[in-house]
GROMACS .gro file of N, CA and C in nm:
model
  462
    1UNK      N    1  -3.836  -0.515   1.411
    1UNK     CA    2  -3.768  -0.428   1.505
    1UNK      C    3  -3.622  -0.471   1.526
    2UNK      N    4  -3.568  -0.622   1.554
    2UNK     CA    5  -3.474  -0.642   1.593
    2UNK      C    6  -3.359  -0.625   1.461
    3UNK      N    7  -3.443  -0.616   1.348
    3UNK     CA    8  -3.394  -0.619   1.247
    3UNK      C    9  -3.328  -0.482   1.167
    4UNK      N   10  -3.417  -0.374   1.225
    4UNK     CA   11  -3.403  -0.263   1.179
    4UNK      C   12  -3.267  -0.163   1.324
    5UNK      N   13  -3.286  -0.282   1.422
    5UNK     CA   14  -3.165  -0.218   1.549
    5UNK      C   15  -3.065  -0.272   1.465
    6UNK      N   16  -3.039  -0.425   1.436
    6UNK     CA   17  -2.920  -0.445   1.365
    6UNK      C   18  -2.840  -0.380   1.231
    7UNK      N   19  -2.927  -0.311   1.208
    7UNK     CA   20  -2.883  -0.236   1.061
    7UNK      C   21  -2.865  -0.092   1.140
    8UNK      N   22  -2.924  -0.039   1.227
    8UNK     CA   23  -2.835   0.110   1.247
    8UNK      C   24  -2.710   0.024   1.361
    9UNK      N   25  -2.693  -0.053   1.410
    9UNK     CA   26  -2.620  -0.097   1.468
    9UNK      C   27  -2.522  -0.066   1.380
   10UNK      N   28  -2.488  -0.190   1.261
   10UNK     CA   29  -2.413  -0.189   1.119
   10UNK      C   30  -2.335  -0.022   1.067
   11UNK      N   31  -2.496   0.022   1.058
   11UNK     CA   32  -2.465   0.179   1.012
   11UNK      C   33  -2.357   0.243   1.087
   12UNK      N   34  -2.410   0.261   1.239
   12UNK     CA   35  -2.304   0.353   1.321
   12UNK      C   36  -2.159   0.294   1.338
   13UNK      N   37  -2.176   0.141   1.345
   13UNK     CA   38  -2.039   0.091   1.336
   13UNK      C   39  -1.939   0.171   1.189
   14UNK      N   40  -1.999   0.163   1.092
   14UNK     CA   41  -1.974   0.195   0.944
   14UNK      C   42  -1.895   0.338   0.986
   15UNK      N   43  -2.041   0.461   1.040
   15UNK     CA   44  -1.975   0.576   1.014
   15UNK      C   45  -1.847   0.605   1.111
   16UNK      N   46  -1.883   0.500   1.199
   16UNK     CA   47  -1.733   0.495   1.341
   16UNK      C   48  -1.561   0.470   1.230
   17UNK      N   49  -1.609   0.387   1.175
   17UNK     CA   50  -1.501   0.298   1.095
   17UNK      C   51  -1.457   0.410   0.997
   18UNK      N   52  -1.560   0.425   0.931
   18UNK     CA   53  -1.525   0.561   0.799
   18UNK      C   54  -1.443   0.713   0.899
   19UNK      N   55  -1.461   0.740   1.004
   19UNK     CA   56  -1.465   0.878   1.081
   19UNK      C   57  -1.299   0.817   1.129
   20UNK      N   58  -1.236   0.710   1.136
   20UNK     CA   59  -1.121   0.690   1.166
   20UNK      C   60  -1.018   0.667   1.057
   21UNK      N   61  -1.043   0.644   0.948
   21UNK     CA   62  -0.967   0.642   0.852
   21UNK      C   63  -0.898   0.766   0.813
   22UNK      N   64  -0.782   0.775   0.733
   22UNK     CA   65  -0.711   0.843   0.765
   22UNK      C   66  -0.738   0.920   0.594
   23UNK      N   67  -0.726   1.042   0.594
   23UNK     CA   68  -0.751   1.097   0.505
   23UNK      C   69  -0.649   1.092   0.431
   24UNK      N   70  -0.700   1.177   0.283
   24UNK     CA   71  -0.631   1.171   0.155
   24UNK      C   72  -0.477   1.270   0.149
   25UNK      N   73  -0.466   1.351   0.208
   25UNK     CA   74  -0.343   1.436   0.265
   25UNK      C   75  -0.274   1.355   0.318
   26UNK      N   76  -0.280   1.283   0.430
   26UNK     CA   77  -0.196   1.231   0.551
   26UNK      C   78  -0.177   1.078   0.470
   27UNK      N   79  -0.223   1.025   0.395
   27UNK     CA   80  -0.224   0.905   0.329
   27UNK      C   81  -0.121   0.961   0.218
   28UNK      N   82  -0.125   1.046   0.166
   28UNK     CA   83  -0.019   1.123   0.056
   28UNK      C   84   0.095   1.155   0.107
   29UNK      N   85   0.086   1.197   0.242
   29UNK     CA   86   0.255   1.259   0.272
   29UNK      C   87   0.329   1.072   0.282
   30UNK      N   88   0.301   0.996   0.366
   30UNK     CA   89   0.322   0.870   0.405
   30UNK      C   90   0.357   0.826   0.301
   31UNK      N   91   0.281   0.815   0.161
   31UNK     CA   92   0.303   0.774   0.022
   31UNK      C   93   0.415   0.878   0.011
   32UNK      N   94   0.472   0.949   0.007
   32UNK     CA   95   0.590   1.039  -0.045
   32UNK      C   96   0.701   0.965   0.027
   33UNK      N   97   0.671   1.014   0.209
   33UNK     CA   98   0.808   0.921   0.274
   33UNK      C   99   0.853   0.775   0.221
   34UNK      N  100   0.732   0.703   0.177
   34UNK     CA  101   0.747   0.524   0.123
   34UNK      C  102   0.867   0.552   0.038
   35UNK      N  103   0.803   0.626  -0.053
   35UNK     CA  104   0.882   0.683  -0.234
   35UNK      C  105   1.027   0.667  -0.211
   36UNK      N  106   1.068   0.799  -0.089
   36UNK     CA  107   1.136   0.852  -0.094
   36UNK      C  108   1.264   0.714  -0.040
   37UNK      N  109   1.222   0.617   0.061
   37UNK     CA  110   1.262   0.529   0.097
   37UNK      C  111   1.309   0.438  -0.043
   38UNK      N  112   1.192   0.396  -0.043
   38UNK     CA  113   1.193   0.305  -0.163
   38UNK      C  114   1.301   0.333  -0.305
   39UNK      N  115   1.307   0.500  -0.333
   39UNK     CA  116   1.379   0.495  -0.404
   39UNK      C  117   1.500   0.485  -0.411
   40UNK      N  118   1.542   0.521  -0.293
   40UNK     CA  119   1.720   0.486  -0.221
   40UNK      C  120   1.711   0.366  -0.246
   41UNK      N  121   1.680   0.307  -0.169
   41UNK     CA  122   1.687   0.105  -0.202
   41UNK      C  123   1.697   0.069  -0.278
   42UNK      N  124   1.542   0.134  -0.425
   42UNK     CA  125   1.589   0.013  -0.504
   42UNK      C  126   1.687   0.091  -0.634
   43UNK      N  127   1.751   0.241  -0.647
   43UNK     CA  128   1.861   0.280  -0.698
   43UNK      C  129   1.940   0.210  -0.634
   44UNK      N  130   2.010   0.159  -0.512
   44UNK     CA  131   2.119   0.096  -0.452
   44UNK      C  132   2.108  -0.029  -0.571
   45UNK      N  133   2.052  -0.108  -0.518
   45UNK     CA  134   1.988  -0.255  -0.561
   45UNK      C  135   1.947  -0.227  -0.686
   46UNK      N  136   1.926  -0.138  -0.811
   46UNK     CA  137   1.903  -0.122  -0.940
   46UNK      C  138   2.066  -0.099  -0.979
   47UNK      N  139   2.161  -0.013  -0.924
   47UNK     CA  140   2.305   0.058  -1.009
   47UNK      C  141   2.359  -0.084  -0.962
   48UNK      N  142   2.341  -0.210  -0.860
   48UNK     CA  143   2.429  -0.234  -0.810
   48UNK      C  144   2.406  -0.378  -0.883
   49UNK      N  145   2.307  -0.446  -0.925
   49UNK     CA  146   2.264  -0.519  -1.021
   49UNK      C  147   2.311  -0.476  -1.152
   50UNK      N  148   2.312  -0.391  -1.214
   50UNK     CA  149   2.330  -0.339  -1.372
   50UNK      C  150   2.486  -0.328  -1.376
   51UNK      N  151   2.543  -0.324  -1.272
   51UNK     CA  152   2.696  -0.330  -1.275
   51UNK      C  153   2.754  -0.492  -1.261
   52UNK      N  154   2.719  -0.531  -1.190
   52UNK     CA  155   2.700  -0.710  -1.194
   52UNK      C  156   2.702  -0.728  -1.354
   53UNK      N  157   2.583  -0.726  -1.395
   53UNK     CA  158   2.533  -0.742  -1.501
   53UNK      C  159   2.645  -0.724  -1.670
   54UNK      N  160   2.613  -0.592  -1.623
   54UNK     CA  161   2.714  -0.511  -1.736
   54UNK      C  162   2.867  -0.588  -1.737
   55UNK      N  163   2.920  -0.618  -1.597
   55UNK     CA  164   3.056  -0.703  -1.563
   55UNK      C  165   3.046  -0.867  -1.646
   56UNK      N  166   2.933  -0.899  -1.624
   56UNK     CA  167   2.917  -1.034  -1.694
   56UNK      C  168   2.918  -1.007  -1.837
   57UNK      N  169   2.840  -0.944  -1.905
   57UNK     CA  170   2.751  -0.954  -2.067
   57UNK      C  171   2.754  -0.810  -2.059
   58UNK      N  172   2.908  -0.745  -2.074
   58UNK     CA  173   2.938  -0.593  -2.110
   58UNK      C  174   2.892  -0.561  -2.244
   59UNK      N  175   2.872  -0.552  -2.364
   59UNK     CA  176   2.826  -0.546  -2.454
   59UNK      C  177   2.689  -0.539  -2.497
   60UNK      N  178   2.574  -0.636  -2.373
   60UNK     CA  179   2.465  -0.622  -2.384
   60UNK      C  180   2.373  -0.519  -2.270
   61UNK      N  181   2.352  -0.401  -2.331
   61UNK     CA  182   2.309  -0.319  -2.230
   61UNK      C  183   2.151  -0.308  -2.240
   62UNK      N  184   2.116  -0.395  -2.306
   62UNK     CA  185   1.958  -0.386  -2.319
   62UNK      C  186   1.877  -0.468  -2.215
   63UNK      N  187   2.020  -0.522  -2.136
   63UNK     CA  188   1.977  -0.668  -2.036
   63UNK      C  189   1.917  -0.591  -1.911
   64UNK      N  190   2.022  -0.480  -1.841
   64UNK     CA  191   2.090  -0.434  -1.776
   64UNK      C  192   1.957  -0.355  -1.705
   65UNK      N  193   1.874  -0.278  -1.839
   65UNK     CA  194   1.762  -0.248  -1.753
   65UNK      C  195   1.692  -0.297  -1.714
   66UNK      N  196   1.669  -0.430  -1.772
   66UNK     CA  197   1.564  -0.500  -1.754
   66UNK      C  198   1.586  -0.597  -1.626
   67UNK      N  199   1.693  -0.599  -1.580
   67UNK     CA  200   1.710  -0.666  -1.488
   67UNK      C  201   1.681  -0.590  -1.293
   68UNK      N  202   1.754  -0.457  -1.343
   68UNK     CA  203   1.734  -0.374  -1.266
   68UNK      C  204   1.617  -0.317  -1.212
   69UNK      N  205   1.530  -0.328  -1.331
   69UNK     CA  206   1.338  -0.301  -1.364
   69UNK      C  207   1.266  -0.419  -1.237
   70UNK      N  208   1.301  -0.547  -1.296
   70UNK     CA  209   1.220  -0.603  -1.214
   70UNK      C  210   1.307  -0.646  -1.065
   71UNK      N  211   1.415  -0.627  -1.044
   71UNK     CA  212   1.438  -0.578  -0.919
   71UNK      C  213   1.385  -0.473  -0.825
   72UNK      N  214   1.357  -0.363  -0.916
   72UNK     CA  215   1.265  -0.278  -0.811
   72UNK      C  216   1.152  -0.375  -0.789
   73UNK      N  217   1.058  -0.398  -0.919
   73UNK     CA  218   0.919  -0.421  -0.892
   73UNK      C  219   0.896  -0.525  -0.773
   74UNK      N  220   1.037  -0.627  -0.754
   74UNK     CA  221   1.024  -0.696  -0.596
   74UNK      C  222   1.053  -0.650  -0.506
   75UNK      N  223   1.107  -0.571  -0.520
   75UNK     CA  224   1.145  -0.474  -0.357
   75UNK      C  225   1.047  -0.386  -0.338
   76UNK      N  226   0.958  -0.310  -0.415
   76UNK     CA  227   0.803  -0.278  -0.411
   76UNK      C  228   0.730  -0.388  -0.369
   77UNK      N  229   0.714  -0.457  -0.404
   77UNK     CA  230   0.629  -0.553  -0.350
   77UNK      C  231   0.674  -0.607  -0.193
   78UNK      N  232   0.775  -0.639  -0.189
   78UNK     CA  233   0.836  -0.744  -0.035
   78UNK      C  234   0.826  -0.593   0.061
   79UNK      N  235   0.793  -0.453   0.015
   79UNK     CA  236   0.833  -0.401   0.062
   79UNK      C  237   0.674  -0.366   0.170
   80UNK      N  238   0.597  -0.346   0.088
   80UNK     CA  239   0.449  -0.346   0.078
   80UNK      C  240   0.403  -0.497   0.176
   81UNK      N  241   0.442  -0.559   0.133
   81UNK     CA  242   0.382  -0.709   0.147
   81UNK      C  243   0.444  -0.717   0.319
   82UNK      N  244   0.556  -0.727   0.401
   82UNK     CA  245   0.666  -0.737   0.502
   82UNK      C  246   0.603  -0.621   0.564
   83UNK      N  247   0.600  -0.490   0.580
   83UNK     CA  248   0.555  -0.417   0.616
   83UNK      C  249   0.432  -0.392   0.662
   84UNK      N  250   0.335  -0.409   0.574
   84UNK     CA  251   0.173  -0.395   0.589
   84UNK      C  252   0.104  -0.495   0.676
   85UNK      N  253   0.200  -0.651   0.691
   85UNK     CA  254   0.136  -0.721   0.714
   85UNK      C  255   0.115  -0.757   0.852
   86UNK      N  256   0.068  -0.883   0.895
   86UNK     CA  257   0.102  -0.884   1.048
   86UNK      C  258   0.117  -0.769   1.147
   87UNK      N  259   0.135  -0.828   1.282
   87UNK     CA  260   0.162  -0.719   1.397
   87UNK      C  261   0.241  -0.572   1.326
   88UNK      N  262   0.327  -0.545   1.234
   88UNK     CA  263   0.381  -0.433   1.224
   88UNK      C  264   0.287  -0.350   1.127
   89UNK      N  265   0.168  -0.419   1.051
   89UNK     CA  266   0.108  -0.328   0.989
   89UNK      C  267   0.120  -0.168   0.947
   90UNK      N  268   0.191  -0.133   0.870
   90UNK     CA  269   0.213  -0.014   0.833
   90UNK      C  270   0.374  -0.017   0.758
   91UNK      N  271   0.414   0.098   0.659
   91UNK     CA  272   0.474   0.110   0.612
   91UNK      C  273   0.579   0.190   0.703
   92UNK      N  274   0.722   0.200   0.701
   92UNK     CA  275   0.744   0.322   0.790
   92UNK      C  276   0.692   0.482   0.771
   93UNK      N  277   0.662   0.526   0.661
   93UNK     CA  278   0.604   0.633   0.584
   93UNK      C  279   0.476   0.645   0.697
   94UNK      N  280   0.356   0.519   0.716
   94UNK     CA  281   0.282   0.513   0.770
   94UNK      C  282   0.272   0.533   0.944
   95UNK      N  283   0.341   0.489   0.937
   95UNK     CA  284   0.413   0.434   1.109
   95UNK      C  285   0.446   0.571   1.141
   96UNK      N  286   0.528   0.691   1.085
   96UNK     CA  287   0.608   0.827   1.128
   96UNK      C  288   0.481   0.887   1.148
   97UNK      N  289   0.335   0.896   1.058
   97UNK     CA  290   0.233   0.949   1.031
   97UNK      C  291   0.163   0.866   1.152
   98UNK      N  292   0.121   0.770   1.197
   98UNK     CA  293   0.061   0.694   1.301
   98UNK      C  294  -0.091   0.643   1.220
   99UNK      N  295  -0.018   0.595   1.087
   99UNK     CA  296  -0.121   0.502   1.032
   99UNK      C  297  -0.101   0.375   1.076
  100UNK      N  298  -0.191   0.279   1.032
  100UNK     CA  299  -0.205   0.137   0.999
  100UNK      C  300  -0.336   0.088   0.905
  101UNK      N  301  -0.262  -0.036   0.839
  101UNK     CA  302  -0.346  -0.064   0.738
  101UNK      C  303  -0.411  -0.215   0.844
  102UNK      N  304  -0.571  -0.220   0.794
  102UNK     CA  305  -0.607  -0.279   0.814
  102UNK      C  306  -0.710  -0.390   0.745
  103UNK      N  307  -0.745  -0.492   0.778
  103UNK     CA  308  -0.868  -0.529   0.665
  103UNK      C  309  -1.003  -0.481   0.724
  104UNK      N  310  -1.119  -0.457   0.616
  104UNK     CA  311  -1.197  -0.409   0.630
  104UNK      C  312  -1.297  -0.443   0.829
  105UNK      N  313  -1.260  -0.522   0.813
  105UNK     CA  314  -1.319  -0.590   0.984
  105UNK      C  315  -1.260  -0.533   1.103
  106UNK      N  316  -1.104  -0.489   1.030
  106UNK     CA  317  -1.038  -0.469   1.141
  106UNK      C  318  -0.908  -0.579   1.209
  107UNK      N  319  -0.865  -0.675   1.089
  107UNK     CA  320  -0.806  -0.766   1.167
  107UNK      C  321  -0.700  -0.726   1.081
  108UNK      N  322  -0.545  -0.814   1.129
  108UNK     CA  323  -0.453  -0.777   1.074
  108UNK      C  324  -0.416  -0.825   0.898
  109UNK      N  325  -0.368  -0.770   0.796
  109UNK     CA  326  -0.344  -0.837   0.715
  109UNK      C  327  -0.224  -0.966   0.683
  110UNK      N  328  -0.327  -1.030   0.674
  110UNK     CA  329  -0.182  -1.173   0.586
  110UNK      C  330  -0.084  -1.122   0.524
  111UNK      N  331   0.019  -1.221   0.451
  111UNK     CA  332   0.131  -1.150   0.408
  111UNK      C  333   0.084  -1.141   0.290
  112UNK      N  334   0.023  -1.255   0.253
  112UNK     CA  335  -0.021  -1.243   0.106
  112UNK      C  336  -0.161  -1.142   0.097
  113UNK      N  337  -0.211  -1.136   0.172
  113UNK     CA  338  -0.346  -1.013   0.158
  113UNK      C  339  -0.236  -0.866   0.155
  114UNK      N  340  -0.121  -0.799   0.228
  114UNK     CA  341  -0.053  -0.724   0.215
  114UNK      C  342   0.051  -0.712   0.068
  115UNK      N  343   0.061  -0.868  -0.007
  115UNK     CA  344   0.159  -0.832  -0.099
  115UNK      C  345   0.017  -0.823  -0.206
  116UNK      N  346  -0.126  -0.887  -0.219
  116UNK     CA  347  -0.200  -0.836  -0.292
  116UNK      C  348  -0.241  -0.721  -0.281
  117UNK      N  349  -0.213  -0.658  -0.179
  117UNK     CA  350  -0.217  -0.442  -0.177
  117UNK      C  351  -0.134  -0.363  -0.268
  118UNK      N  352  -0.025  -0.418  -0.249
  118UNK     CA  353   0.136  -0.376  -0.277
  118UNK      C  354   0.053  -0.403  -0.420
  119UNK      N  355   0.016  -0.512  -0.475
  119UNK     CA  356   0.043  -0.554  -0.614
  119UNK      C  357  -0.116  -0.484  -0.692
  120UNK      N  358  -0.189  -0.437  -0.598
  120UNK     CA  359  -0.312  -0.377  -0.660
  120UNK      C  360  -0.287  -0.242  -0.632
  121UNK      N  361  -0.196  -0.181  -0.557
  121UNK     CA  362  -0.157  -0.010  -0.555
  121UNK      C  363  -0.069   0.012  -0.661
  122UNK      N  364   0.004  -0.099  -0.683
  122UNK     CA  365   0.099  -0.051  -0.854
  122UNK      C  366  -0.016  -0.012  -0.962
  123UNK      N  367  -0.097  -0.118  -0.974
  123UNK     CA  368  -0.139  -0.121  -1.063
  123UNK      C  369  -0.283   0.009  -1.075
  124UNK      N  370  -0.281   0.052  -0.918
  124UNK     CA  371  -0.391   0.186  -0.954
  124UNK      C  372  -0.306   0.292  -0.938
  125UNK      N  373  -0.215   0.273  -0.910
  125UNK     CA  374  -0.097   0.419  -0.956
  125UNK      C  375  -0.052   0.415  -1.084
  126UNK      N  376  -0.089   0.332  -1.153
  126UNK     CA  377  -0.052   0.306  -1.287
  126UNK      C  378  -0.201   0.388  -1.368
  127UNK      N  379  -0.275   0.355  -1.319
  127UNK     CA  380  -0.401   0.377  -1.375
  127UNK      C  381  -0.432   0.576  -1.350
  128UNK      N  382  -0.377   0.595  -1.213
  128UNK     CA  383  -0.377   0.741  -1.213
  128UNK      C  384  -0.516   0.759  -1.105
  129UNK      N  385  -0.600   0.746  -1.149
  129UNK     CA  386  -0.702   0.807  -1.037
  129UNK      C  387  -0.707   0.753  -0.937
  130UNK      N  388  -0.662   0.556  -0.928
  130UNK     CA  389  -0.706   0.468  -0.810
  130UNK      C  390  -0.663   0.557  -0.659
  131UNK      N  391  -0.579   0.642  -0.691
  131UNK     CA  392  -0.552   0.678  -0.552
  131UNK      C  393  -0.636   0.869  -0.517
  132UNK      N  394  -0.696   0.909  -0.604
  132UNK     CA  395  -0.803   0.979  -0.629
  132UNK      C  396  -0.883   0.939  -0.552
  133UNK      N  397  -0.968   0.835  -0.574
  133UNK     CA  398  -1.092   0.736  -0.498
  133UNK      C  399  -1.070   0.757  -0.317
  134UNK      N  400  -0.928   0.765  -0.306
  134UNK     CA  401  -0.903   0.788  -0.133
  134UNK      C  402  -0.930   0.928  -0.119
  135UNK      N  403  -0.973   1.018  -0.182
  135UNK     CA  404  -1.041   1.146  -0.117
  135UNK      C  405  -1.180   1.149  -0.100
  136UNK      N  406  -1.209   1.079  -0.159
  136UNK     CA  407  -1.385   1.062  -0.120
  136UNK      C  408  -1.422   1.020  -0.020
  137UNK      N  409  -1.585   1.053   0.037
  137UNK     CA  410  -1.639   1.023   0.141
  137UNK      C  411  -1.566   0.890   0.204
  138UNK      N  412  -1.596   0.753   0.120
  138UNK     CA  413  -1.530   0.637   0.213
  138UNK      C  414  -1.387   0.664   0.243
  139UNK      N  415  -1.267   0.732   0.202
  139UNK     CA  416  -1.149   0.730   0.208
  139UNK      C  417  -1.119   0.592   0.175
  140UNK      N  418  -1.187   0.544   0.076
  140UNK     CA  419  -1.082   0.397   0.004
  140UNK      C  420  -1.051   0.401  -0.106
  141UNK      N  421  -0.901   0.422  -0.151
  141UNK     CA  422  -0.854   0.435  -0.239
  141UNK      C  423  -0.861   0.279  -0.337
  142UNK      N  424  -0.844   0.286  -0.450
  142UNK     CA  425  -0.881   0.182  -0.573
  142UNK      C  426  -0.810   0.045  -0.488
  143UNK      N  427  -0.721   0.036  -0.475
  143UNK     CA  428  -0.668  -0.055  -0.425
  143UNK      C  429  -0.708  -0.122  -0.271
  144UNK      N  430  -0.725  -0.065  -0.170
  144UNK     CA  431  -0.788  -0.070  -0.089
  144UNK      C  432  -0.922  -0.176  -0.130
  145UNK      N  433  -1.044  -0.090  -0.217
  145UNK     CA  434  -1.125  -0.147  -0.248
  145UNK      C  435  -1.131  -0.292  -0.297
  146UNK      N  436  -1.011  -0.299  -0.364
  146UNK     CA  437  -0.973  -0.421  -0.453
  146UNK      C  438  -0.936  -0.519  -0.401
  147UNK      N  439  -0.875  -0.499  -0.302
  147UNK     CA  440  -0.848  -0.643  -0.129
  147UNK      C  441  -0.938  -0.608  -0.023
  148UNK      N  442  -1.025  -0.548  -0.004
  148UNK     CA  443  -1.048  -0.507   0.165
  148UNK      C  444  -0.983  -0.487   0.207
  149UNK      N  445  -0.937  -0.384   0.198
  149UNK     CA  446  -0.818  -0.272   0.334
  149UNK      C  447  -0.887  -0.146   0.328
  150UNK      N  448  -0.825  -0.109   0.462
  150UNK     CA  449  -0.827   0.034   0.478
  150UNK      C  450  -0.730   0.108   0.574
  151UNK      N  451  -0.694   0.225   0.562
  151UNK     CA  452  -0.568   0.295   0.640
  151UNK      C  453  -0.676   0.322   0.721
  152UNK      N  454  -0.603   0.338   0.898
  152UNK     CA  455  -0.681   0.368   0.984
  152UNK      C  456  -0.581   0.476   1.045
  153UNK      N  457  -0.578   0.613   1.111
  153UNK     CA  458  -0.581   0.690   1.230
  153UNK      C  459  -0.529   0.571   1.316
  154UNK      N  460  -0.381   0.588   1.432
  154UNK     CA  461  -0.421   0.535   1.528
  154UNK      C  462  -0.446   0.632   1.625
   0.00000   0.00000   0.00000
């Protein structure tokens, strides 16, 4: 008996937890505002590096992207990682929408549990469906799944 209260206990906690997460629409617009952020920044910080660059070793322009390349991929990440983590949990994208990311329990994410989000959402936006998976019943998108997180409704 006490055993079978603790498991619908579990359960209703579950469908409480699942019924607050924030759906696959409202998780998409937030992902657009990030984008749209993100891409100002790291074009600033990509033209403004490749001109550096190009000023040093003018002749070699094969450097130029590559330098600029993985400049975004850290400002994606610090961006993800600074944001998500700790007391400010949420992206501003998230924050305008009145999300927050959380870990599966409910506690706040580390910086490094937030830059392993950042660094497992590249890699399922790379893949194409991982963010598919956030329209389904659980609303946990590939990445999510892949650290324990989840976007919550506040």
């Amino acid at each position: 008996d006490t055993a079978r209260q603790g498991e619908r206990e579990r359960t209703m906690q579950t469908e409480s937890t699942t019924a607050n997460r924030a759906g696959f629409w409202r998780r998409g617009l937030a992902l657009l505002i990030d984008s749209v952020i993100l891409a100002a920044g790291i074009g600033m910080v990509g033209y403004t590096l490749n001109q550096a660059y190009l000023s040093t070793f003018p002749r070699d322009y094969d450097g130029s992207g590559l330098v600029a390349t993985a400049a975004g991929a850290v400002i994606f990440w610090l961006y993800g990682a600074l944001f998500e983590s700790g007391a400010v949990g949420a992206t501003p994208g998230k924050r305008l929408l009145g999300l927050q990311v959380r870990r599966l329990d409910g506690a706040e994410l580390s910086f490094w549990r937030a830059g392993a989000r950042a660094a497992a959402k590249a890699l399922s936006g790379a893949l194409l469906i991982g963010f598919l998976l956030g329209a389904g019943r659980s609303k946990l998108a590939l990445h999510d799944r892949m650290v324990g997180t989840q976007v919550l409704r506040d």
